[in-house]
Coordinates of C-alpha atoms in Angstrom, one line a residue:
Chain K
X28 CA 33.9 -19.7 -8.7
X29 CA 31.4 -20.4 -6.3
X30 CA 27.2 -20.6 -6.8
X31 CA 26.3 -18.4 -4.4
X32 CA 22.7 -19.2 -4.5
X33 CA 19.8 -20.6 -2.3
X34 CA 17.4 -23.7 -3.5
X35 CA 14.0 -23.7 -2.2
X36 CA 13.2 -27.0 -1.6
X37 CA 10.0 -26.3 0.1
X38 CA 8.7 -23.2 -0.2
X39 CA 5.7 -23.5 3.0
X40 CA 2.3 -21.9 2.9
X41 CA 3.5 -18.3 2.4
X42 CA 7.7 -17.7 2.0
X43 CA 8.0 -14.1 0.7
X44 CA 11.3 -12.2 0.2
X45 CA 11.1 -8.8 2.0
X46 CA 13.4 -5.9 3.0
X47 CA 12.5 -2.5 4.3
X48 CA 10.1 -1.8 1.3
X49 CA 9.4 0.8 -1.2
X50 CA 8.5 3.9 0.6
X51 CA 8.4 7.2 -1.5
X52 CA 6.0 6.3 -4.1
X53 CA 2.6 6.0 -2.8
X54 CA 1.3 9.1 -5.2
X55 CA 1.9 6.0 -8.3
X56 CA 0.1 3.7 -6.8
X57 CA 2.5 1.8 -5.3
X58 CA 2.2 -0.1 -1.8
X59 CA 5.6 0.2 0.6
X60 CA 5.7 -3.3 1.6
X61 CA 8.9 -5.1 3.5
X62 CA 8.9 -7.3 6.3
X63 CA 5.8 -7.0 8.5
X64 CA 8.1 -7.6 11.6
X65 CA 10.8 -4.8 10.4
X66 CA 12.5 -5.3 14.3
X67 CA 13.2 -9.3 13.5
X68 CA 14.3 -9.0 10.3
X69 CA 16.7 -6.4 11.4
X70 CA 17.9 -8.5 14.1
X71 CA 18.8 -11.4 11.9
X72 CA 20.4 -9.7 9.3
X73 CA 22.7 -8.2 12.2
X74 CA 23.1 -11.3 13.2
X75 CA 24.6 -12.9 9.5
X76 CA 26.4 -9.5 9.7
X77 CA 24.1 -8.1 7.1
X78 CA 23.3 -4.5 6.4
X79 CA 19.5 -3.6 8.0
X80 CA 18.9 -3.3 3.9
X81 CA 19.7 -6.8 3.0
X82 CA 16.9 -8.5 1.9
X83 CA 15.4 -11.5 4.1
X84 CA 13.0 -14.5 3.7
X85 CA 9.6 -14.2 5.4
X86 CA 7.6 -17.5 5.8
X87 CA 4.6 -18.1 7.0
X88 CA 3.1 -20.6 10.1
X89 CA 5.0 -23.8 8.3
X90 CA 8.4 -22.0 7.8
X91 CA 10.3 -23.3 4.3
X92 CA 13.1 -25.6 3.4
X93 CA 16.4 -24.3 1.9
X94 CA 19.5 -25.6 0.3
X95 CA 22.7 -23.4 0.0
X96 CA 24.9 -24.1 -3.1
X97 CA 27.7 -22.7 -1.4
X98 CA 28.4 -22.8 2.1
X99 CA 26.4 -19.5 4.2
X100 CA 25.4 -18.2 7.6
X101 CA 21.8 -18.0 8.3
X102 CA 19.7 -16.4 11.1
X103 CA 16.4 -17.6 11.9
X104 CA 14.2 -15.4 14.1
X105 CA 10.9 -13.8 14.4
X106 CA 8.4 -16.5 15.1
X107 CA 10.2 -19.4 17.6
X108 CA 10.4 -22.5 15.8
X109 CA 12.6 -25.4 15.3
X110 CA 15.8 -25.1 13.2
X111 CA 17.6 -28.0 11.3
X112 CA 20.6 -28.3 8.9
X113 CA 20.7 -31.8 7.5
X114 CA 17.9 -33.0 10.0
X115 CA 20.4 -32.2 12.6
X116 CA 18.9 -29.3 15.1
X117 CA 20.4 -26.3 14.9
X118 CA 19.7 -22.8 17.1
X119 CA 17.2 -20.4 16.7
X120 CA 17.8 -16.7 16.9
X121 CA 21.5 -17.1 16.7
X122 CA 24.0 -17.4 13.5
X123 CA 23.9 -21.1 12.1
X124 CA 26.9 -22.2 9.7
X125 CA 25.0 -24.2 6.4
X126 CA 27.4 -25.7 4.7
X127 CA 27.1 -26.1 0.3
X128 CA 24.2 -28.8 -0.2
X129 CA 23.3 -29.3 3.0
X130 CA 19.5 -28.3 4.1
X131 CA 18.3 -26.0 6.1
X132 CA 14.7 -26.6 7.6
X133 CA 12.9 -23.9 9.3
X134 CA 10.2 -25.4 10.6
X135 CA 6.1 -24.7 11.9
X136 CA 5.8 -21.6 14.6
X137 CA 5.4 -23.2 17.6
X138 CA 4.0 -20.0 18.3
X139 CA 3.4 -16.5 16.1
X140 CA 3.2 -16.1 12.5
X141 CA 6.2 -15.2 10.5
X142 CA 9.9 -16.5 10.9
X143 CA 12.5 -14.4 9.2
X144 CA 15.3 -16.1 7.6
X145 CA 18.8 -14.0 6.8
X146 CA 21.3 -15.2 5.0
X147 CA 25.0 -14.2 4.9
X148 CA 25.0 -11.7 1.7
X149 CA 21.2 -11.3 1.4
X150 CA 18.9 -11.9 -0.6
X151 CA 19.7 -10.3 -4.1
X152 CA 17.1 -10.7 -6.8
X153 CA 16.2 -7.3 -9.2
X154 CA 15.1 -4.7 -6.9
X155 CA 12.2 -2.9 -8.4
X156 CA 12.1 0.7 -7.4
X157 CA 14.9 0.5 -5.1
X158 CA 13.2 -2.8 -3.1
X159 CA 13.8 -6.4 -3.3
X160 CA 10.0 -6.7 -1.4
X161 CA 7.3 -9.1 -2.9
X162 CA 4.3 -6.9 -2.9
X163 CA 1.5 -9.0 -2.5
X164 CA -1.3 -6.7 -3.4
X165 CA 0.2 -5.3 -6.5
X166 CA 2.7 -7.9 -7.5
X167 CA 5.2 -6.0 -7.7
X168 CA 8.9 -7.6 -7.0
X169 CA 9.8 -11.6 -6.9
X170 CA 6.5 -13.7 -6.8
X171 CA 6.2 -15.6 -3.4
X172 CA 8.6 -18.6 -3.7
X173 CA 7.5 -21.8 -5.0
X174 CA 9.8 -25.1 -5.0
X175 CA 12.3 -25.2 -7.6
X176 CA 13.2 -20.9 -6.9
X177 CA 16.6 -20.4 -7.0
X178 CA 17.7 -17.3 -5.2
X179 CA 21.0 -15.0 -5.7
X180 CA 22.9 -14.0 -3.2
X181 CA 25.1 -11.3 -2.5
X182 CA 28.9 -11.7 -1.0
X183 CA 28.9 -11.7 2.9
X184 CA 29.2 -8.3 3.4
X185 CA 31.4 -9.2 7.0
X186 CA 31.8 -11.4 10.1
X187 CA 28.5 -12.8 11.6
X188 CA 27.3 -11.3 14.8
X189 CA 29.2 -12.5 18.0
X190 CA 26.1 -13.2 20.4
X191 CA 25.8 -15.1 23.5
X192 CA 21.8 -14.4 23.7
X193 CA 19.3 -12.5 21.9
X194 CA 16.7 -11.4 23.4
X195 CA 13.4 -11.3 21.1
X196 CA 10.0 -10.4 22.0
X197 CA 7.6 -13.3 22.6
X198 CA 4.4 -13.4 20.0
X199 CA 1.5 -11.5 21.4
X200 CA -1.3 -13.8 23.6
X201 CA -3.0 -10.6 23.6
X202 CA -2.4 -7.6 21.2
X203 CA -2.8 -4.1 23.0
X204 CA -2.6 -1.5 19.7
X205 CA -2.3 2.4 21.1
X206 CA -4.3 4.6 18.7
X207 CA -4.8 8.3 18.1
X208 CA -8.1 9.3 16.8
X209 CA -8.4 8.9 12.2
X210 CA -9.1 11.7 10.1
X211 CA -12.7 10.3 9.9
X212 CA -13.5 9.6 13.2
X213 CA -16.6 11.9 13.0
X214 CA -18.0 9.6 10.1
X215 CA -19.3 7.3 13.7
X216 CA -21.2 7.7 16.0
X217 CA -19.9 8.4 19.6
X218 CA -20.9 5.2 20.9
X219 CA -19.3 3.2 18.1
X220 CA -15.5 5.3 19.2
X221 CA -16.6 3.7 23.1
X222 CA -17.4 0.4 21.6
X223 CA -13.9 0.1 19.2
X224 CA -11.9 1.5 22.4
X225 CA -13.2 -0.6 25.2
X226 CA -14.5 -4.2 23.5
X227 CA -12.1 -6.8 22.9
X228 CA -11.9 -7.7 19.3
X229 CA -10.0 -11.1 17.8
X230 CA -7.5 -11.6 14.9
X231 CA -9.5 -12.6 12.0
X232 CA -8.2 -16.1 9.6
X233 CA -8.5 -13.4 7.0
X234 CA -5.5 -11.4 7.7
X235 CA -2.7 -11.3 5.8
X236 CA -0.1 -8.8 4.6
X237 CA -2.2 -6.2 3.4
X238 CA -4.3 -5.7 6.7
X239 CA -4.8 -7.4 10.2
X240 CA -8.6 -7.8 9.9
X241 CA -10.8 -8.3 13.2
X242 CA -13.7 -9.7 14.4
X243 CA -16.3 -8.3 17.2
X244 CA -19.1 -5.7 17.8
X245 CA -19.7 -3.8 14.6
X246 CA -19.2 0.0 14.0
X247 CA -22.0 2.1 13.9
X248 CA -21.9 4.8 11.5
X249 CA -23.0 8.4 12.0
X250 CA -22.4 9.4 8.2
X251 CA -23.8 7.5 5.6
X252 CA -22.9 7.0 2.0
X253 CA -19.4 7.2 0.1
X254 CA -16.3 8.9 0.9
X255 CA -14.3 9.8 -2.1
X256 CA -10.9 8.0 -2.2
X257 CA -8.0 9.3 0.1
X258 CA -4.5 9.0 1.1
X259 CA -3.9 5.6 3.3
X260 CA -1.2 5.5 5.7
X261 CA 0.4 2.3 7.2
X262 CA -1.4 1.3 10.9
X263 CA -4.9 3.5 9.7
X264 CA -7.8 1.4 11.0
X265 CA -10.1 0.6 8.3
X266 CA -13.8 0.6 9.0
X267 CA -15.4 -1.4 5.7
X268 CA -19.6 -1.8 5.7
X269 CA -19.6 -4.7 7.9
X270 CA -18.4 -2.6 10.7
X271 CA -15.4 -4.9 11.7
X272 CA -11.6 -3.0 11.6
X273 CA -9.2 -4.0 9.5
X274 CA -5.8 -2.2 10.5
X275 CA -3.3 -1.9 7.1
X276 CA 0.0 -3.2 7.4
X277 CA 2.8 -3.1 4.7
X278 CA 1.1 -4.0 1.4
X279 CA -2.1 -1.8 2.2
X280 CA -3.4 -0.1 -1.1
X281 CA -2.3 3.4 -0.8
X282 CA -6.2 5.0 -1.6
X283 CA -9.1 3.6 -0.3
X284 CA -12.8 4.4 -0.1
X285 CA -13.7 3.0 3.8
X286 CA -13.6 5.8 5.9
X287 CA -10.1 5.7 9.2
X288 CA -11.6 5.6 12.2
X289 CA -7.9 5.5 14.0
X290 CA -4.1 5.1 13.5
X291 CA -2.5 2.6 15.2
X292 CA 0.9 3.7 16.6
X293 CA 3.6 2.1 14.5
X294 CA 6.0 1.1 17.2
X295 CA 2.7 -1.5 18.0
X296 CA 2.9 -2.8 14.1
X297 CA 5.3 -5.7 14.1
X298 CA 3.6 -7.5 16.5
X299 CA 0.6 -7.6 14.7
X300 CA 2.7 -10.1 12.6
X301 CA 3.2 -12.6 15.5
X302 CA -0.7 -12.5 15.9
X303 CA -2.3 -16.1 15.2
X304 CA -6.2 -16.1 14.3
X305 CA -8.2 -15.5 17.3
X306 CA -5.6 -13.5 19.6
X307 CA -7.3 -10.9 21.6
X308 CA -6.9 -7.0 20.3
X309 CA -7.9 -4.2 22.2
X310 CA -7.1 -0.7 20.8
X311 CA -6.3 1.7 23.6
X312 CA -6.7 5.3 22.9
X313 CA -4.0 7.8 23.4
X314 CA -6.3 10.7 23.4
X315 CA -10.1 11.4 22.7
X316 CA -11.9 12.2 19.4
X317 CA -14.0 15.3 20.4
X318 CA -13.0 18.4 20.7
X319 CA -9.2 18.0 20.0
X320 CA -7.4 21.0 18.8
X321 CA -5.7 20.0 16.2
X322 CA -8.1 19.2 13.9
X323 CA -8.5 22.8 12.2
X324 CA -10.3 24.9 9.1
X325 CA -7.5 26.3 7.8
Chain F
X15 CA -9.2 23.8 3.0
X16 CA -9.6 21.5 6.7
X17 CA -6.4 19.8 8.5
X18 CA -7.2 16.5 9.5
X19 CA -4.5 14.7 11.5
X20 CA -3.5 11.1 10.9
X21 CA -1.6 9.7 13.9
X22 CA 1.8 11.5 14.6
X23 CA 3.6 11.7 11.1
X24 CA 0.7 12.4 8.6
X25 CA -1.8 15.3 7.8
X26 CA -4.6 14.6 5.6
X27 CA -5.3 18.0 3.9
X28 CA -9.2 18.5 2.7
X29 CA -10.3 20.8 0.1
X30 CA -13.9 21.0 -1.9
X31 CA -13.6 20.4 -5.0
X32 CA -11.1 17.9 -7.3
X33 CA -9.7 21.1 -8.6
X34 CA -8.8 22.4 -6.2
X35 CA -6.8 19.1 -4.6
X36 CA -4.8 18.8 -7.8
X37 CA -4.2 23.1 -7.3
X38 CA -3.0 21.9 -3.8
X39 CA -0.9 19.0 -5.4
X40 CA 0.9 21.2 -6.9
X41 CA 1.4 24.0 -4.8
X42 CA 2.9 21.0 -2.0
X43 CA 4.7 19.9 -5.1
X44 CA 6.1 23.2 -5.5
X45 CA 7.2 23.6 -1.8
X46 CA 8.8 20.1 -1.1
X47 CA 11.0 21.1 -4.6
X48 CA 12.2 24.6 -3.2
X49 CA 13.3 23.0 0.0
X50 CA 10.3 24.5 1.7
X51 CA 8.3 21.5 2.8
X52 CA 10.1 18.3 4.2
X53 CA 7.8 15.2 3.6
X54 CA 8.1 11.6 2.5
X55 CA 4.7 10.8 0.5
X56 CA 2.8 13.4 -0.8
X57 CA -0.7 11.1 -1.8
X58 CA -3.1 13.6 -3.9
X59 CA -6.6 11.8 -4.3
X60 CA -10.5 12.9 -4.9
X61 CA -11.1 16.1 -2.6
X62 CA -7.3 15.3 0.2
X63 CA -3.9 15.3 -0.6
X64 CA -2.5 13.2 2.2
X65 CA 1.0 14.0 3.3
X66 CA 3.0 10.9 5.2
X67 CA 6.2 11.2 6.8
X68 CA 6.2 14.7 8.5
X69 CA 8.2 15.5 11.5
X70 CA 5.8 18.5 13.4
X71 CA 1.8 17.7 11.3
X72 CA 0.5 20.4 13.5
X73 CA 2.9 22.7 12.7
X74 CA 2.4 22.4 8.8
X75 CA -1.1 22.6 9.8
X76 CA -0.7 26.1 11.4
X77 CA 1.4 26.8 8.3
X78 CA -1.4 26.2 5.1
X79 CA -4.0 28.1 7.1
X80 CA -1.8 31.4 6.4
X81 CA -2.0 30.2 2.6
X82 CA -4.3 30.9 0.1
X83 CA -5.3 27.7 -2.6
X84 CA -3.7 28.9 -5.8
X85 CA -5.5 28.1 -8.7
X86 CA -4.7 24.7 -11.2
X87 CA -1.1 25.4 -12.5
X88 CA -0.7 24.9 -16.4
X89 CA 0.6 21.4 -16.8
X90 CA 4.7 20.8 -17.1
X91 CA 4.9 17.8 -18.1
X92 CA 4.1 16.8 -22.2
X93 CA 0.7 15.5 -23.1
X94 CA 0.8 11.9 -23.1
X95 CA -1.2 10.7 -26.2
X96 CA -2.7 7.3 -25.6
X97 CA -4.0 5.3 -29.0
X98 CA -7.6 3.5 -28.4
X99 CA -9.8 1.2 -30.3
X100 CA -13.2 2.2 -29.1
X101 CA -14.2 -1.3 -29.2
X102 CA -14.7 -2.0 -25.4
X103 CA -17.7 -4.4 -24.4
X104 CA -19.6 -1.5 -22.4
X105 CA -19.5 1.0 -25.5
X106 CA -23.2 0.6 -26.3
X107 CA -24.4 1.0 -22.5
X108 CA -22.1 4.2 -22.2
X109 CA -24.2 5.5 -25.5
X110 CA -27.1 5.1 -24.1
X111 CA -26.3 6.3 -20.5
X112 CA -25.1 9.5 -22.7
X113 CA -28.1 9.1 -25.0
X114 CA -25.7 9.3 -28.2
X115 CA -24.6 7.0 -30.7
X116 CA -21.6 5.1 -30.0
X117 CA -19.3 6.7 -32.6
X118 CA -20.2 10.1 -30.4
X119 CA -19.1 8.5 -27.2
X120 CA -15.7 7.9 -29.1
X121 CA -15.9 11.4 -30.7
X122 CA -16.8 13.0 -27.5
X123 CA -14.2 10.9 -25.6
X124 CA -11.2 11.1 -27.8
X125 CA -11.9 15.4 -27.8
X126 CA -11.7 15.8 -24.1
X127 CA -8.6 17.3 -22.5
X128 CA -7.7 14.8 -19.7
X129 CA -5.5 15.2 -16.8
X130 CA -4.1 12.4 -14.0
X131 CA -6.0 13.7 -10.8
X132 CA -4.1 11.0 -8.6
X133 CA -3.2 7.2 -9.1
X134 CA -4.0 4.3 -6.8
X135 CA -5.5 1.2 -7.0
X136 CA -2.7 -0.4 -8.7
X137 CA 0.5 0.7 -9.9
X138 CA 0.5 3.3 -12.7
X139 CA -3.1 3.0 -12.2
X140 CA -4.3 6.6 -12.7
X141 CA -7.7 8.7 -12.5
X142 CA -8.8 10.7 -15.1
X143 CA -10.3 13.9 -14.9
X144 CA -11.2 15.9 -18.0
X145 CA -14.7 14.9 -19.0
X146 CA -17.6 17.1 -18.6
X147 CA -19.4 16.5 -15.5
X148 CA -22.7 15.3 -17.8
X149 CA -20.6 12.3 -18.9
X150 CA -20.3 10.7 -15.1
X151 CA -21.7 7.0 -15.6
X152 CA -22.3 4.4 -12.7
X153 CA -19.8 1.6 -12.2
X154 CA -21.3 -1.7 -13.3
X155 CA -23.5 -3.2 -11.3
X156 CA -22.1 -6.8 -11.0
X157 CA -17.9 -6.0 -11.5
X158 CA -16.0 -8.4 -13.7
X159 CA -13.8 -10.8 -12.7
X160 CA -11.1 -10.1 -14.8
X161 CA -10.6 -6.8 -16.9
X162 CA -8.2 -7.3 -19.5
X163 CA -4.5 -5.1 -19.3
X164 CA -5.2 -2.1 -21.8
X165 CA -9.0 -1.8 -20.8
X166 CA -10.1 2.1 -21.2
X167 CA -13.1 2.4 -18.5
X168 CA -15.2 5.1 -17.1
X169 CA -16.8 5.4 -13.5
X170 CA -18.2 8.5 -12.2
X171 CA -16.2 11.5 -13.3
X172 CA -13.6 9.3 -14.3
X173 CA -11.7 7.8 -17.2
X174 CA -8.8 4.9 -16.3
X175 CA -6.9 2.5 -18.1
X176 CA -6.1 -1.1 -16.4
X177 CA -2.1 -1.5 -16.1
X178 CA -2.5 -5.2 -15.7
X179 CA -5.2 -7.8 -16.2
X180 CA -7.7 -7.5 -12.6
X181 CA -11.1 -7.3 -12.0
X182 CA -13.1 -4.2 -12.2
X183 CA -16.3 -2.9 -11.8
X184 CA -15.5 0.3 -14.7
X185 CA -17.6 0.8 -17.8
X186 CA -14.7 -0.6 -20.5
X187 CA -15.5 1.8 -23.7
X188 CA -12.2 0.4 -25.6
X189 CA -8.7 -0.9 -25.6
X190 CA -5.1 0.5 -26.0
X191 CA -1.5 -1.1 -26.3
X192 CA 0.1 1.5 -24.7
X193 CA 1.9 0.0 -21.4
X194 CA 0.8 1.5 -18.7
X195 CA 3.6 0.3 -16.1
X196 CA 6.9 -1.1 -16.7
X197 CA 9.3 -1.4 -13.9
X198 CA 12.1 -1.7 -16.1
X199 CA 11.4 1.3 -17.8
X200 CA 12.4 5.2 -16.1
X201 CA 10.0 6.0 -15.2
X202 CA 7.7 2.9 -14.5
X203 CA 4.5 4.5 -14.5
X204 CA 3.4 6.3 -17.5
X205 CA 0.9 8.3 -15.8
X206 CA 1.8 10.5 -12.7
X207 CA -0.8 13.2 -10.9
X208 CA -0.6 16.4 -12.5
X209 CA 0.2 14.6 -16.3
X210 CA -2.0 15.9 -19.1
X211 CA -3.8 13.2 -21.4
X212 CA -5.2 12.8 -24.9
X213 CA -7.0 9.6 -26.0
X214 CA -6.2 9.4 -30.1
X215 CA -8.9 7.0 -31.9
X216 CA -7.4 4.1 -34.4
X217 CA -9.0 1.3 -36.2
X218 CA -9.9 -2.3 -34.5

């Protein structure tokens, strides 16, 4: 019988497991997670001839070290960095035969943030509520992997991906996030909508998987006080008292107090993963705050 | 009741008052069940219910303002009874806050009819409306670093009890055993919006 299982030998700053979350149960509490950059995860698993459901490793800036117990086809993509089986070098963003024992080395982003790692099978640890995803605000689903982890993993579902190239998008030297106006857009001032849509603001050290927080010239609020808790959706632009965004990506809490100033558009989400600390946003309005239609009394 | 969009898929729906977001709750519940409404989250909370995942926002927009709010439906689900030791470390600063013994806070607490208004903050995390609005207390001023799993608080006009050990800025007025999430049970949380609550009092 064979061990179809993976050893983390090193497990890097950050190496979570993620698929394409836990969507549907937001009114419990419960954050969707999955992989921040959904398009390269998908990609690799196509390319291991996984399912887009499989479940995938995602690392963080200093990748992870692996070793298959039995013999596997991985996909490394997302951030570019180096790839080695057995400290021999080995392609990225392509299907790379690992052999049982040998290891696999996904090395630091030479630039971008998270590498995605598929392996032939998946990833199959418990799925709690339907998702395999390590939710980082609730802990919910495996805990981030730590050396010593050993993984399960499914039976190659089929034939790897026949590829000659792959085309992947390059991480973001500056990130341009289109946005349509929040349901509390009227809680700031009309200057402070002019000053979040036409200063450039930077990637904050401080983001992470529950929100891409920024740094630059403070939002000026028109309404004081609290707003009572509400409904958070996935890309809504955060405005906390210190006046800097923060834009919620997959493990965002699901209620929050701070009042949406905008929503980014979600097609521009993944490559908020790929942004490094200091990376130039600018959010670029699809349409203006006053006066729209939409908003109605019903 | 106001519309307010939230980029292409979403539609956060106002309304005044908590009851009438948890009548709404329903109502959308009510609709997405009979086939009627076609939405992926439906997020109730304070005064919104936020609903995620919509293919035409505006159109369910133009849709509710044809409605009228109906009023709180009777609860469906069975009352969840939840035991407590009304031993928590805040109990004496909730009595006087209340300006009654602590045995009354218990009394008074353990007597009030207590529904899930919406959940959040952590899994099976759920707010608890139910108290009369002359029992709202302040969160702590300084929040604790770590509130043990099983902690029964109180913060403005609501009562909560911690799933898992976090910290917490609520007034903790006792303790319970009851498990508030497990995601090996069906279903996890024990607490969902719209469930009806009873705290029970039992001996430290």
């Amino acid at each position: 019988m064979t061990d179809r299982a993976l050893v983390v030998v090193r497990a890097g700053a950050l190496t979570t497991v993620q698929d394409l979350g836990r969507p549907g149960h937001a009114h419990l509490g419960v954050p969707r997670s999955g992989a921040l950059d959904a398009p390269a995860a998908a990609l690799m698993n196509r390319l291991v001839g996984n399912p887009p459901e499989a479940a995938v490793l995602e690392t963080t800036l200093n990748g992870c070290d692996l070793r298959p117990r039995s013999a596997v086809t991985v996909a490394v993509g997302g951030a570019p960095c180096p790839v080695s089986v057995d400290g021999r070098p080995a392609p990225w963003g392509a299907p790379v035969h690992v052999p049982a024992g040998a290891l696999l080395s996904v090395g630091t982003a030479v630039s971008g943030v998270r590498a995605y790692v598929a392996v032939s099978g998946g990833v199959t640890v418990e799925p709690v509520l339907g998702s395999r995803s390590t939710d980082l605000l609730s802990g919910l689903g495996p805990p981030p992997l730590t050396a010593g982890t050993v993984l399960p993993l499914g039976k190659p579902y089929g034939l790897p991906a026949r590829v000659d190239v792959v085309p992947q998008p390059s991480p973001p030297a500056e990130l341009v996030l289109r946005v349509t106006p929040g349901p509390r857009d009227d809680w700031f001032t009309a200057a402070a909508w002019r000053t979040f849509t036409t200063h450039t603001y930077r990637v904050s050290s401080a983001s992470n998987r529950i929100g891409l927080r920024t740094e630059g010239p403070a939002l000026e609020r028109a309404i004081g006080g609290e707003l009572p808790s509400e409904g958070m959706v996935l890309g809504a632009v955060q405005v906390p008292p210190d006046g800097s965004p923060v834009v919620f990506l997959a493990d965002h809490p699901t209620t929050g107090g701070y009042p949406v100033i905008a929503v980014v558009h979600p097609k521009d989400l993944p490559t908020t993963a790929q942004a490094t600390p200091g990376t130039p946003v600018r959010f670029v309005p699809t349409c203006t705050p006053r006066g729209r239609g939409e908003r109605r009394n019903l | 009741m106001r519309a307010l969009p939230v980029g292409d898929r979403a539609l956060l729906v106002e309304v005044s008052t908590d009851e009438e977001a948890q009548a709404l709750h329903a109502d959308l519940l009510r609709r997405r069940a009979e086939g009627s409404l076609s939405v992926r989250e439906i997020v109730p909370a304070a005064r919104t219910v936020l609903l995620d995942g919509l293919e035409d926002p505006s159109r369910l927009a133009a849709q509710l303002s044809g409605t009228r709010l109906p009023s709180v439906p009777p609860p469906v689900a069975e009352v969840v009874e939840i035991a407590v030791r009304y031993d928590g470390p805040d109990l004496a600063d909730v009595a006087e806050l209340w300006g009654v013994s602590p045995e009354e806070v218990a009394r008074v607490h353990a007597s009030a009819d207590f529904r899930v208004a919406f959940c959040g903050f952590a899994p099976g995390f759920g707010y608890l409306t139910g108290l009369p609005a002359r029992y709202g207390v302040p969160r702590r001023a300084t929040p604790r670093t770590t509130v043990p799993a099983g902690s029964v608080g109180l913060a403005g006009p609501y009562t909560g009890v911690y799933p898992r050990s976090s910290p917490g800025g609520w007034q903790l007025i006792g303790t319970t055993d009851a498990v508030l999430w497990d995601h090996a049970r069906v279903p996890a949380a024990l607490l969902s919006p719209g469930t009806p609550v009873r705290f029970v009092p039992v001996d430290s």
